[in-house]
Coordinates of C-alpha atoms in Angstrom, one line a residue:
Chain A
M1 CA 30.8 131.2 -57.1
S2 CA 28.0 133.9 -56.1
D3 CA 29.5 133.9 -52.7
L4 CA 33.0 134.1 -53.9
R5 CA 32.0 136.9 -56.4
E6 CA 30.2 138.6 -53.5
L7 CA 33.5 138.4 -51.6
Y8 CA 35.9 139.5 -54.1
Q9 CA 34.0 142.5 -55.3
Q10 CA 35.8 144.5 -57.8
V11 CA 36.3 147.2 -55.7
I12 CA 38.3 144.9 -53.4
L13 CA 40.4 143.3 -56.6
D14 CA 40.9 147.0 -57.4
H15 CA 42.2 148.0 -53.9
N16 CA 44.1 144.7 -53.9
R17 CA 45.8 145.5 -57.0
K18 CA 46.5 149.3 -56.6
P19 CA 46.4 149.8 -52.9
R20 CA 46.2 153.2 -52.1
N21 CA 48.0 155.5 -49.2
F22 CA 50.8 152.4 -49.4
G23 CA 54.0 153.4 -48.2
D24 CA 56.0 155.4 -45.6
L25 CA 54.8 158.5 -44.2
D26 CA 57.1 160.9 -43.0
G27 CA 56.2 163.1 -39.9
A28 CA 53.9 160.2 -38.7
N29 CA 53.2 160.7 -35.3
R30 CA 51.0 157.7 -34.7
F31 CA 51.6 154.4 -35.3
A32 CA 50.9 150.3 -34.8
H33 CA 52.0 147.2 -36.1
G34 CA 49.2 144.7 -36.4
D35 CA 49.8 140.9 -37.0
N36 CA 48.0 137.8 -37.7
P37 CA 50.1 135.0 -36.8
L38 CA 47.8 132.4 -38.0
C39 CA 48.3 133.6 -41.5
G40 CA 51.6 135.7 -41.3
D41 CA 50.0 138.9 -42.2
K42 CA 51.4 141.8 -41.4
I43 CA 50.8 145.3 -41.3
Q44 CA 52.0 148.7 -40.3
V45 CA 49.6 151.5 -40.1
L46 CA 51.2 155.3 -39.9
L47 CA 49.2 158.4 -39.1
K48 CA 49.7 162.2 -38.9
V49 CA 47.1 163.7 -36.8
D50 CA 47.3 167.3 -36.2
G51 CA 46.6 169.2 -32.9
D52 CA 43.1 169.4 -33.7
N53 CA 42.8 165.6 -33.6
I54 CA 42.2 165.6 -37.4
V55 CA 43.8 162.7 -39.2
Q56 CA 45.7 164.9 -41.8
D57 CA 47.4 161.7 -43.4
V58 CA 47.8 157.9 -43.1
K59 CA 49.5 155.4 -44.7
F60 CA 50.0 151.6 -44.5
K61 CA 52.8 148.9 -45.4
G62 CA 53.1 145.3 -44.9
S63 CA 51.9 141.9 -46.8
G64 CA 48.6 140.4 -46.8
C65 CA 45.8 138.6 -48.5
A66 CA 43.5 140.5 -51.1
I67 CA 40.9 140.9 -48.3
S68 CA 43.4 142.5 -45.7
T69 CA 45.4 144.9 -48.4
A70 CA 41.8 146.1 -49.8
S71 CA 40.6 146.5 -46.3
A72 CA 43.7 148.5 -45.2
S73 CA 43.7 150.7 -48.3
L74 CA 39.6 151.5 -48.3
M75 CA 40.5 152.3 -44.3
T76 CA 43.1 154.8 -45.3
E77 CA 40.5 156.4 -47.7
A78 CA 37.9 156.1 -45.1
I79 CA 39.5 158.3 -42.3
K80 CA 41.9 160.5 -44.2
G81 CA 40.5 163.9 -43.2
K82 CA 38.5 162.8 -40.4
T83 CA 39.0 163.7 -36.6
V84 CA 40.1 160.8 -34.1
V85 CA 36.5 160.2 -32.7
A86 CA 35.0 159.8 -35.9
A87 CA 37.7 157.6 -37.2
L88 CA 37.2 155.3 -34.0
G89 CA 33.5 155.8 -34.8
L90 CA 34.1 154.2 -38.1
F91 CA 35.8 151.0 -36.3
D92 CA 33.0 150.4 -34.3
L93 CA 30.7 150.4 -37.4
F94 CA 33.2 148.5 -39.6
H95 CA 33.6 145.7 -36.6
E96 CA 29.7 145.7 -36.2
M97 CA 29.0 145.0 -39.8
V98 CA 31.5 142.2 -40.4
T99 CA 30.8 140.3 -37.2
S100 CA 27.1 140.6 -36.6
D101 CA 24.0 139.5 -37.9
L102 CA 22.8 143.3 -39.0
P103 CA 21.1 143.0 -42.3
E104 CA 22.6 144.7 -45.3
H105 CA 19.9 147.5 -45.7
E106 CA 20.6 148.6 -42.3
L107 CA 24.2 149.3 -42.6
D108 CA 24.9 152.9 -41.4
P109 CA 25.5 155.1 -44.4
S110 CA 28.4 156.6 -43.2
L111 CA 30.1 153.2 -43.9
G112 CA 30.1 153.9 -47.8
K113 CA 32.6 152.1 -49.8
L114 CA 33.3 150.1 -46.6
G115 CA 30.0 148.2 -47.3
V116 CA 31.7 146.1 -49.7
F117 CA 33.3 144.0 -46.7
Y118 CA 29.5 143.0 -45.7
G119 CA 29.8 139.8 -47.4
V120 CA 33.1 138.7 -45.1
R121 CA 30.8 137.6 -42.5
E122 CA 29.9 134.8 -44.8
F123 CA 33.5 133.6 -44.2
P124 CA 34.5 133.5 -40.7
V125 CA 38.1 132.5 -41.2
R126 CA 38.3 135.8 -43.6
V127 CA 36.9 138.4 -40.7
K128 CA 40.3 138.7 -39.3
C129 CA 41.6 139.4 -42.6
A130 CA 39.5 142.0 -43.0
S131 CA 39.5 143.6 -39.2
L132 CA 43.5 143.8 -39.2
S133 CA 43.9 147.0 -40.5
W134 CA 41.0 148.2 -38.5
H135 CA 42.1 147.1 -35.2
T136 CA 45.9 148.4 -35.9
V137 CA 44.5 151.7 -36.8
H138 CA 42.5 151.9 -33.5
A139 CA 45.3 150.9 -31.5
A140 CA 47.5 153.6 -33.1
L141 CA 44.7 156.2 -32.4
T142 CA 44.3 155.0 -28.9
D143 CA 47.8 154.1 -27.8
S144 CA 50.7 155.5 -29.8
D145 CA 53.0 152.6 -30.2
A146 CA 51.0 149.4 -29.8
V147 CA 51.2 146.3 -31.7
V148 CA 48.2 144.4 -32.2
S149 CA 47.4 140.9 -33.0
T150 CA 44.5 138.9 -34.3
E151 CA 45.3 136.2 -31.7
A152 CA 45.8 138.1 -28.8
Chain B
M1 CA 50.9 106.4 -67.9
M2 CA 48.7 107.2 -64.8
T3 CA 47.2 104.0 -64.1
T4 CA 48.7 102.3 -60.8
P5 CA 48.0 98.5 -59.2
F6 CA 46.9 100.5 -56.0
D7 CA 43.2 99.9 -55.7
V8 CA 42.2 103.7 -54.6
V9 CA 38.6 103.2 -54.8
A10 CA 38.6 100.0 -52.0
V11 CA 40.8 102.2 -50.1
R12 CA 38.4 105.4 -50.1
G13 CA 35.7 103.3 -48.8
D14 CA 37.5 102.8 -45.6
F15 CA 37.5 106.7 -44.9
P16 CA 33.9 107.8 -44.1
V17 CA 34.8 111.6 -44.3
L18 CA 35.6 111.4 -47.7
G19 CA 31.9 110.7 -48.8
R20 CA 31.4 114.2 -47.2
K21 CA 29.7 117.1 -49.7
I22 CA 31.3 120.8 -49.1
Y23 CA 28.9 123.4 -50.2
G24 CA 27.2 120.5 -52.2
K25 CA 30.4 119.3 -53.8
D26 CA 32.2 116.0 -53.2
L27 CA 35.3 116.9 -50.5
V28 CA 38.8 117.0 -52.2
Y29 CA 41.0 116.8 -49.0
L30 CA 44.3 117.9 -49.9
D31 CA 45.4 118.7 -46.0
S32 CA 46.9 115.5 -44.9
A33 CA 50.0 116.8 -44.1
A34 CA 48.1 119.1 -41.8
S35 CA 46.3 116.1 -40.4
A36 CA 45.5 112.8 -42.1
Q37 CA 41.7 111.1 -41.9
K38 CA 41.1 108.2 -40.0
P39 CA 40.0 105.0 -41.5
S40 CA 37.2 103.2 -39.9
Q41 CA 39.1 100.7 -38.7
V42 CA 40.7 103.4 -36.4
L43 CA 37.4 104.8 -35.7
D44 CA 35.7 101.2 -35.0
A45 CA 38.9 100.0 -33.1
Q46 CA 38.6 103.3 -30.3
R47 CA 35.0 102.8 -30.3
A48 CA 35.2 99.3 -29.1
F49 CA 37.9 99.9 -26.6
D50 CA 35.9 102.3 -25.2
A51 CA 32.8 100.7 -25.0
T52 CA 34.3 97.6 -23.7
T53 CA 37.6 97.7 -22.3
Y54 CA 38.2 101.4 -21.1
S55 CA 40.1 102.0 -17.5
N56 CA 43.2 103.5 -16.4
I57 CA 46.2 101.7 -17.1
H58 CA 49.2 100.4 -15.2
R59 CA 47.0 100.8 -11.8
G60 CA 44.1 98.8 -11.5
V61 CA 44.0 95.3 -9.9
H62 CA 40.8 95.2 -11.5
R63 CA 39.9 93.2 -15.1
L64 CA 39.1 96.4 -17.1
S65 CA 42.5 98.1 -15.9
Q66 CA 44.5 94.7 -16.8
D67 CA 42.8 94.2 -20.4
A68 CA 43.4 98.4 -21.2
T69 CA 46.9 98.0 -20.2
V70 CA 47.3 95.2 -22.6
A71 CA 45.7 96.9 -25.1
Y72 CA 47.7 99.8 -24.6
E73 CA 50.8 98.1 -24.4
A74 CA 50.0 96.2 -27.5
A75 CA 49.9 99.4 -29.4
R76 CA 53.6 100.2 -28.0
K77 CA 54.7 96.9 -29.5
K78 CA 53.2 97.9 -33.2
I79 CA 55.0 101.2 -33.1
A80 CA 58.1 99.6 -31.9
A81 CA 57.7 97.0 -34.9
F82 CA 56.4 99.9 -37.4
L83 CA 59.6 101.9 -36.7
G84 CA 62.2 99.0 -36.8
A85 CA 62.8 99.5 -33.2
P86 CA 64.5 96.7 -31.3
S87 CA 62.5 96.7 -28.3
E88 CA 59.4 98.4 -27.4
H89 CA 61.0 99.7 -24.3
E90 CA 62.7 102.4 -26.4
I91 CA 59.0 103.6 -27.8
V92 CA 58.1 106.5 -25.1
L93 CA 54.1 107.4 -25.8
T94 CA 53.5 111.2 -26.4
S95 CA 51.0 113.3 -27.3
G96 CA 52.7 113.6 -30.9
T97 CA 55.8 114.9 -32.3
T98 CA 56.0 118.5 -30.6
E99 CA 55.9 116.6 -27.3
A100 CA 58.5 114.2 -28.1
I101 CA 60.9 116.7 -29.3
N102 CA 60.3 118.7 -26.2
L103 CA 61.2 115.7 -24.3
V104 CA 64.3 115.2 -25.8
T105 CA 65.3 118.7 -25.6
Q106 CA 64.0 119.2 -22.0
S107 CA 65.6 116.0 -20.8
W108 CA 68.5 115.2 -22.7
G109 CA 69.4 118.7 -23.7
R110 CA 68.9 120.6 -20.5
S111 CA 70.7 118.0 -18.8
T112 CA 73.8 117.9 -21.1
L113 CA 74.4 120.8 -23.1
G114 CA 76.1 123.9 -21.8
P115 CA 77.9 127.2 -23.2
D116 CA 80.4 125.2 -25.3
D117 CA 77.9 123.3 -27.3
E118 CA 76.1 123.3 -30.2
V119 CA 73.0 122.1 -31.7
V120 CA 72.5 122.1 -35.5
I121 CA 69.0 122.2 -37.2
T122 CA 68.1 123.2 -40.6
W123 CA 66.0 126.1 -42.5
M124 CA 63.6 123.7 -43.4
E125 CA 62.4 122.6 -39.9
H126 CA 58.6 123.1 -38.5
H127 CA 58.5 125.2 -35.6
S128 CA 58.2 122.3 -33.4
N129 CA 62.0 121.5 -34.0
I130 CA 63.1 125.1 -33.9
V131 CA 61.3 126.5 -30.7
P132 CA 62.2 123.8 -28.4
W133 CA 65.8 124.0 -29.3
Q134 CA 65.7 127.9 -28.8
L135 CA 64.2 127.1 -25.6
V136 CA 66.9 125.0 -24.6
A137 CA 69.7 127.3 -25.9
E138 CA 68.2 129.7 -23.3
Q139 CA 68.3 127.6 -20.7
T140 CA 71.8 126.2 -21.2
G141 CA 73.6 128.8 -23.3
C142 CA 74.3 126.5 -25.9
T143 CA 74.4 127.7 -29.8
L144 CA 72.1 126.8 -32.3
R145 CA 73.4 126.6 -35.7
V146 CA 71.2 126.5 -38.7
V147 CA 72.2 124.5 -42.3
P148 CA 70.7 126.6 -45.1
I149 CA 68.4 125.6 -48.0
D150 CA 68.9 126.2 -51.6
D151 CA 66.2 127.5 -54.1
R152 CA 65.1 124.0 -54.9
G153 CA 64.2 123.4 -51.4
E154 CA 67.5 121.2 -50.5
L155 CA 69.7 121.1 -47.8
D156 CA 73.2 122.9 -48.6
L157 CA 75.1 119.4 -47.5
D158 CA 78.4 121.7 -48.2
A159 CA 77.3 124.0 -45.7
A160 CA 76.2 121.5 -43.2
R161 CA 79.6 119.8 -43.4
K162 CA 81.0 123.4 -42.2
L163 CA 78.5 123.8 -39.5
I164 CA 78.7 120.3 -37.9
G165 CA 81.8 120.2 -36.1
P166 CA 83.7 118.7 -32.8
R167 CA 81.5 121.5 -31.0
T168 CA 77.9 119.8 -32.1
R169 CA 76.3 117.9 -30.0
M170 CA 73.3 117.2 -31.4
V171 CA 72.1 117.5 -35.4
A172 CA 67.9 117.6 -35.3
F173 CA 66.1 117.7 -38.6
A174 CA 62.9 116.8 -40.7
H175 CA 63.1 113.3 -42.3
V176 CA 60.7 114.8 -44.6
S177 CA 59.8 118.9 -44.7
N178 CA 56.0 119.8 -44.3
A179 CA 56.3 122.8 -46.2
L180 CA 58.4 121.5 -49.4
G181 CA 58.2 117.8 -49.3
T182 CA 62.0 117.4 -49.3
I183 CA 63.2 114.0 -48.2
N184 CA 66.7 114.8 -46.5
P185 CA 69.5 113.1 -47.1
V186 CA 69.6 111.4 -43.8
S187 CA 72.6 108.8 -44.1
E188 CA 74.9 111.9 -45.4
L189 CA 73.7 114.0 -42.1
V190 CA 73.7 110.8 -39.6
A191 CA 77.6 110.2 -40.9
L192 CA 78.4 114.0 -40.4
A193 CA 77.1 114.2 -37.0
K194 CA 78.5 110.7 -35.9
A195 CA 81.9 111.7 -37.4
H196 CA 81.8 114.3 -34.8
G197 CA 80.4 112.4 -32.0
A198 CA 77.2 114.2 -32.2
L199 CA 73.4 112.5 -31.6
T200 CA 70.9 113.0 -34.3
L201 CA 67.1 113.5 -34.2
L202 CA 64.8 113.2 -36.8
D203 CA 61.4 114.8 -36.9
G204 CA 59.3 112.0 -38.8
A205 CA 55.9 113.7 -38.5
Q206 CA 55.8 113.8 -42.4
A207 CA 58.2 110.9 -43.4
V208 CA 55.7 108.0 -41.6
P209 CA 52.9 108.3 -44.0
H210 CA 54.8 108.5 -47.1
V211 CA 58.5 106.5 -46.9
K212 CA 59.1 103.3 -44.9
V213 CA 60.9 103.8 -41.7
D214 CA 63.4 101.7 -40.2
V215 CA 65.1 103.5 -37.5
A216 CA 68.0 100.7 -37.3
A217 CA 68.5 101.1 -40.8
L218 CA 68.6 105.4 -40.7
G219 CA 71.1 105.0 -37.6
C220 CA 69.8 108.0 -36.0
D221 CA 69.4 108.2 -32.2
F222 CA 65.9 109.7 -31.7
Y223 CA 62.9 109.4 -34.1
A224 CA 59.8 111.3 -33.2
F225 CA 56.4 111.3 -34.9
S226 CA 52.8 111.9 -34.5
G227 CA 49.6 109.6 -34.7
H228 CA 47.4 112.0 -36.5
K229 CA 49.3 112.2 -39.4
L230 CA 49.5 108.5 -39.8
F231 CA 45.7 108.2 -40.3
G232 CA 45.7 107.6 -36.1
P233 CA 44.0 110.1 -33.6
S234 CA 45.5 113.4 -32.7
G235 CA 46.9 113.9 -29.3
T236 CA 49.2 110.5 -29.9
G237 CA 52.4 110.2 -31.0
A238 CA 55.9 108.4 -30.0
L239 CA 59.6 109.2 -29.4
W240 CA 62.1 106.4 -30.3
G241 CA 65.3 106.4 -28.3
R242 CA 68.3 104.5 -28.0
R243 CA 67.9 102.5 -24.8
K244 CA 71.1 103.4 -23.3
L245 CA 70.4 107.1 -24.2
L246 CA 67.2 106.6 -22.3
D247 CA 68.2 105.6 -19.6
S248 CA 70.7 108.1 -19.0
M249 CA 68.2 110.7 -19.6
P250 CA 66.6 112.2 -16.4
P251 CA 63.0 112.5 -16.2
W252 CA 61.5 115.7 -17.7
K253 CA 57.8 115.8 -16.3
G254 CA 56.7 114.5 -13.0
G255 CA 53.6 112.7 -12.1
G256 CA 52.0 109.4 -11.7
D257 CA 52.9 106.4 -13.7
M258 CA 56.6 107.8 -13.7
I259 CA 57.5 106.6 -10.4
L260 CA 58.1 103.4 -8.3
S261 CA 57.8 105.2 -5.3
V262 CA 57.1 108.5 -3.9
S263 CA 58.5 110.0 -0.3
F264 CA 59.6 113.0 1.0
D265 CA 62.9 111.3 1.7
G266 CA 63.4 110.8 -2.4
T267 CA 61.2 109.4 -4.9
R268 CA 62.6 106.5 -7.3
Y269 CA 61.8 106.8 -11.0
N270 CA 60.1 104.2 -13.0
S271 CA 62.3 102.5 -15.9
V272 CA 62.1 103.5 -19.6
P273 CA 59.9 104.3 -21.1
H274 CA 57.7 104.7 -18.5
K275 CA 59.9 107.0 -16.7
F276 CA 58.9 109.9 -19.3
E277 CA 55.2 109.0 -19.1
A278 CA 53.7 111.3 -16.4
G279 CA 49.9 111.4 -16.0
T280 CA 47.2 109.8 -17.6
P281 CA 47.9 109.6 -21.2
N282 CA 45.4 109.5 -24.1
I283 CA 44.9 105.9 -23.7
S284 CA 42.0 104.8 -26.4
G285 CA 43.7 107.6 -28.7
I286 CA 47.0 105.1 -28.8
V287 CA 44.9 101.9 -29.1
G288 CA 43.5 103.8 -32.1
L289 CA 47.1 104.4 -33.3
G290 CA 48.0 100.8 -33.0
A291 CA 44.9 100.3 -35.1
A292 CA 46.1 102.7 -37.8
I293 CA 49.6 100.7 -37.6
D294 CA 47.6 97.4 -38.4
Y295 CA 45.7 99.2 -41.0
L296 CA 48.8 100.3 -42.8
G297 CA 50.2 97.0 -42.6
G298 CA 47.2 95.7 -44.8
L299 CA 48.0 97.9 -47.6
D300 CA 50.5 97.6 -50.3
L301 CA 52.6 100.1 -49.2
D302 CA 54.9 100.4 -52.0
A303 CA 51.9 100.5 -54.3
A304 CA 50.6 103.1 -52.0
F305 CA 53.7 105.4 -52.2
A306 CA 53.9 104.8 -56.0
H307 CA 50.6 106.1 -56.3
E308 CA 51.0 109.2 -54.1
E309 CA 54.2 110.0 -56.5
A310 CA 52.2 109.9 -59.6
L311 CA 49.5 112.4 -57.7
V312 CA 52.6 114.7 -57.1
H313 CA 53.6 114.7 -60.6
H314 CA 50.0 115.0 -62.0
A315 CA 49.6 118.1 -59.7
T316 CA 53.0 119.3 -60.4
E317 CA 52.7 119.3 -64.1
S318 CA 49.0 120.5 -64.5
L319 CA 49.6 123.5 -62.2
L320 CA 52.5 124.6 -63.9
A321 CA 50.5 124.4 -67.3
L322 CA 48.1 126.5 -66.0
G323 CA 50.8 129.5 -66.1
K324 CA 51.5 132.3 -63.4
I325 CA 52.0 129.4 -60.9
R326 CA 55.8 128.8 -59.4
I327 CA 56.2 125.5 -57.3
I328 CA 57.9 126.1 -54.0
G329 CA 60.1 123.0 -53.2
T330 CA 61.3 121.0 -56.2
A331 CA 63.8 118.7 -54.7
K332 CA 64.6 115.9 -56.7
N333 CA 63.6 113.5 -53.8
K334 CA 60.3 114.9 -52.4
A335 CA 57.3 113.4 -51.1
S336 CA 53.5 113.9 -51.4
V337 CA 53.2 117.9 -51.1
V338 CA 52.9 120.4 -53.9
S339 CA 53.3 124.0 -52.2
F340 CA 52.8 126.7 -54.7
V341 CA 52.3 130.8 -55.3
T342 CA 50.5 132.4 -57.7
E343 CA 51.5 135.9 -59.0
G344 CA 48.8 138.5 -57.6
I345 CA 46.7 135.9 -55.8
H346 CA 47.7 135.7 -51.9
P347 CA 47.5 132.0 -50.9
H348 CA 44.7 132.9 -48.4
D349 CA 42.7 134.0 -51.1
M350 CA 43.4 130.8 -53.1
G351 CA 42.5 129.0 -50.2
T352 CA 39.1 130.3 -49.7
I353 CA 38.3 130.0 -53.3
L354 CA 39.6 126.5 -53.3
D355 CA 37.2 125.9 -50.3
Q356 CA 34.4 127.2 -52.1
E357 CA 35.2 124.6 -54.9
G358 CA 34.9 122.2 -51.8
V359 CA 38.8 121.4 -52.0
A360 CA 40.6 121.5 -48.5
V361 CA 44.0 122.8 -48.9
R362 CA 46.5 124.4 -46.4
A363 CA 47.1 128.1 -47.1
G364 CA 49.6 130.0 -44.5
H365 CA 53.2 129.6 -43.5
H366 CA 52.9 125.9 -42.4
C367 CA 54.8 126.4 -39.2
A368 CA 57.7 127.0 -41.0
Q369 CA 58.3 130.6 -41.2
P370 CA 62.1 130.5 -41.7
V371 CA 61.5 128.3 -44.9
M372 CA 59.1 131.4 -46.3
E373 CA 61.9 133.8 -45.3
S374 CA 64.5 131.9 -47.5
F375 CA 61.9 131.8 -50.4
G376 CA 61.3 135.5 -49.8
I377 CA 57.4 134.9 -49.8
P378 CA 55.0 135.3 -46.9
A379 CA 52.8 132.1 -47.3
T380 CA 52.1 129.5 -49.9
T381 CA 49.1 127.2 -50.9
R382 CA 50.1 123.9 -50.0
A383 CA 48.3 120.8 -51.4
S384 CA 49.3 117.5 -49.5
F385 CA 48.4 114.1 -50.8
A386 CA 47.8 110.7 -49.2
F387 CA 47.1 107.3 -50.8
Y388 CA 43.5 107.9 -50.8
N389 CA 43.5 111.0 -52.9
T390 CA 42.6 110.5 -56.6
H391 CA 43.8 112.0 -60.2
D392 CA 40.1 113.1 -60.1
D393 CA 41.1 115.1 -56.7
V394 CA 44.1 116.7 -58.8
D395 CA 41.8 117.7 -61.6
R396 CA 39.3 119.2 -59.1
L397 CA 42.2 121.1 -57.7
V398 CA 43.5 122.5 -61.0
T399 CA 40.2 123.4 -62.0
A400 CA 39.6 125.3 -58.7
V401 CA 43.0 127.2 -59.1
R402 CA 41.7 128.1 -62.8
T403 CA 38.8 129.8 -61.3
A404 CA 40.8 131.4 -58.5
L405 CA 43.0 132.8 -61.6
E406 CA 40.0 134.1 -63.4
I407 CA 38.3 135.6 -60.4
F408 CA 41.7 137.7 -59.9
G409 CA 41.7 138.4 -63.5

């Protein structure tokens, strides 16, 4: 039960119930589609990146579990207003957090609220759920019409 | 009310894995529809065969090879008897249901179908009875027609009557649905197909562990199943087909064992069923499958199936009593599966929470995405039962689902 509470923290449950930045984005100029074919999770990330390479706006659509929905919601909050380079830097930090043995106290402080996903590493099959939106936004920011899959 | 003459305690003693602890709790294995557990009788038979008899089959003049061939062919005879097939020559041993269906699509389908022909399948098929037909449709230009299902997860037979017609060459469908548990009306569909001169293939993967199968009584032309759903090893299975059909079908895989002689002037193929069995098969796996069939032969299957039905009833009623639960698949005639969705909780989250409570279920689309689409859902949580499950297992499931409801508040 304590592991479960570690995974399903209130922040995650809250973002699952009320996902932020969910829906369409008029004027989006970067987007990508992400799939987890094993579970059927689907996500689309839409971004508006301006001439200074700043993420002016970002939204997501799709359906998935609480971990993937909350992760997508928190991802949009985390990268909005950041430069593309900074957003990609967050991708790296997030990826390291959920896949490495890095102790919790050594997490980069710039992860901020994203630290709630630290517990996901205890649930190896769920790491893909937490990572899907990040892989998708990574594709959108590095290749304008990409489709990513957790199984590719 | 819940008592049954089936001695589930004794049977559980045959399945060593059921004694395992998961996160310190007794394992509750409710994923037998994905793959069933194996009794000691199967594990021991495989080990004994590998330890004393293993060798390649149909080849050696030496004693081991002869003994291995006898054991392998004995399993084929057991499978024939288990399915009610008139002869073991009609049993093609495969790696499972998927290979069996691909055999039919690539051998019979590819050599027979053309642009004027239609193949009818259903919305409740497993991907393994959809994609092989899509492939052969691309190869031959034939058309795939799909019988819809209603909101209980039963086939729409009125639609089937319209879809099955003079252009239909094959009606291929699940005997029992893996995602919904629906037991399909085989006799009606076989009669419809026969009335138009079409063949029938039954995907029996989910049926063989839960209903008695007799291909002669079913009246179908092909029947496919997997060993690993039948308490046997994975990588084993069989296709039953009518001898006349199998004789008329070309080989679909080339290699050793499927030939009589090979020459660059022309190769002569072996007779059925060997014509369809290229390469060295899963020899000890097939021996294990024979042992699984022997094991089932020693059980009171009527009592076992009645016990499973009681478990499904118990689970259905108890889950519905929690509220916020919708059962997906409420066919009048159903077997062994309780698929459900919960308001506000994705099946993946449910699966993780149940796992932490030691309860193993399947969460996802169950390789049946069209089924999910027809119910307007991305996935379900599926508890699937075998005769080795208990009413206590059901209670553990329900308690764990209640925990999930509490966490998600």
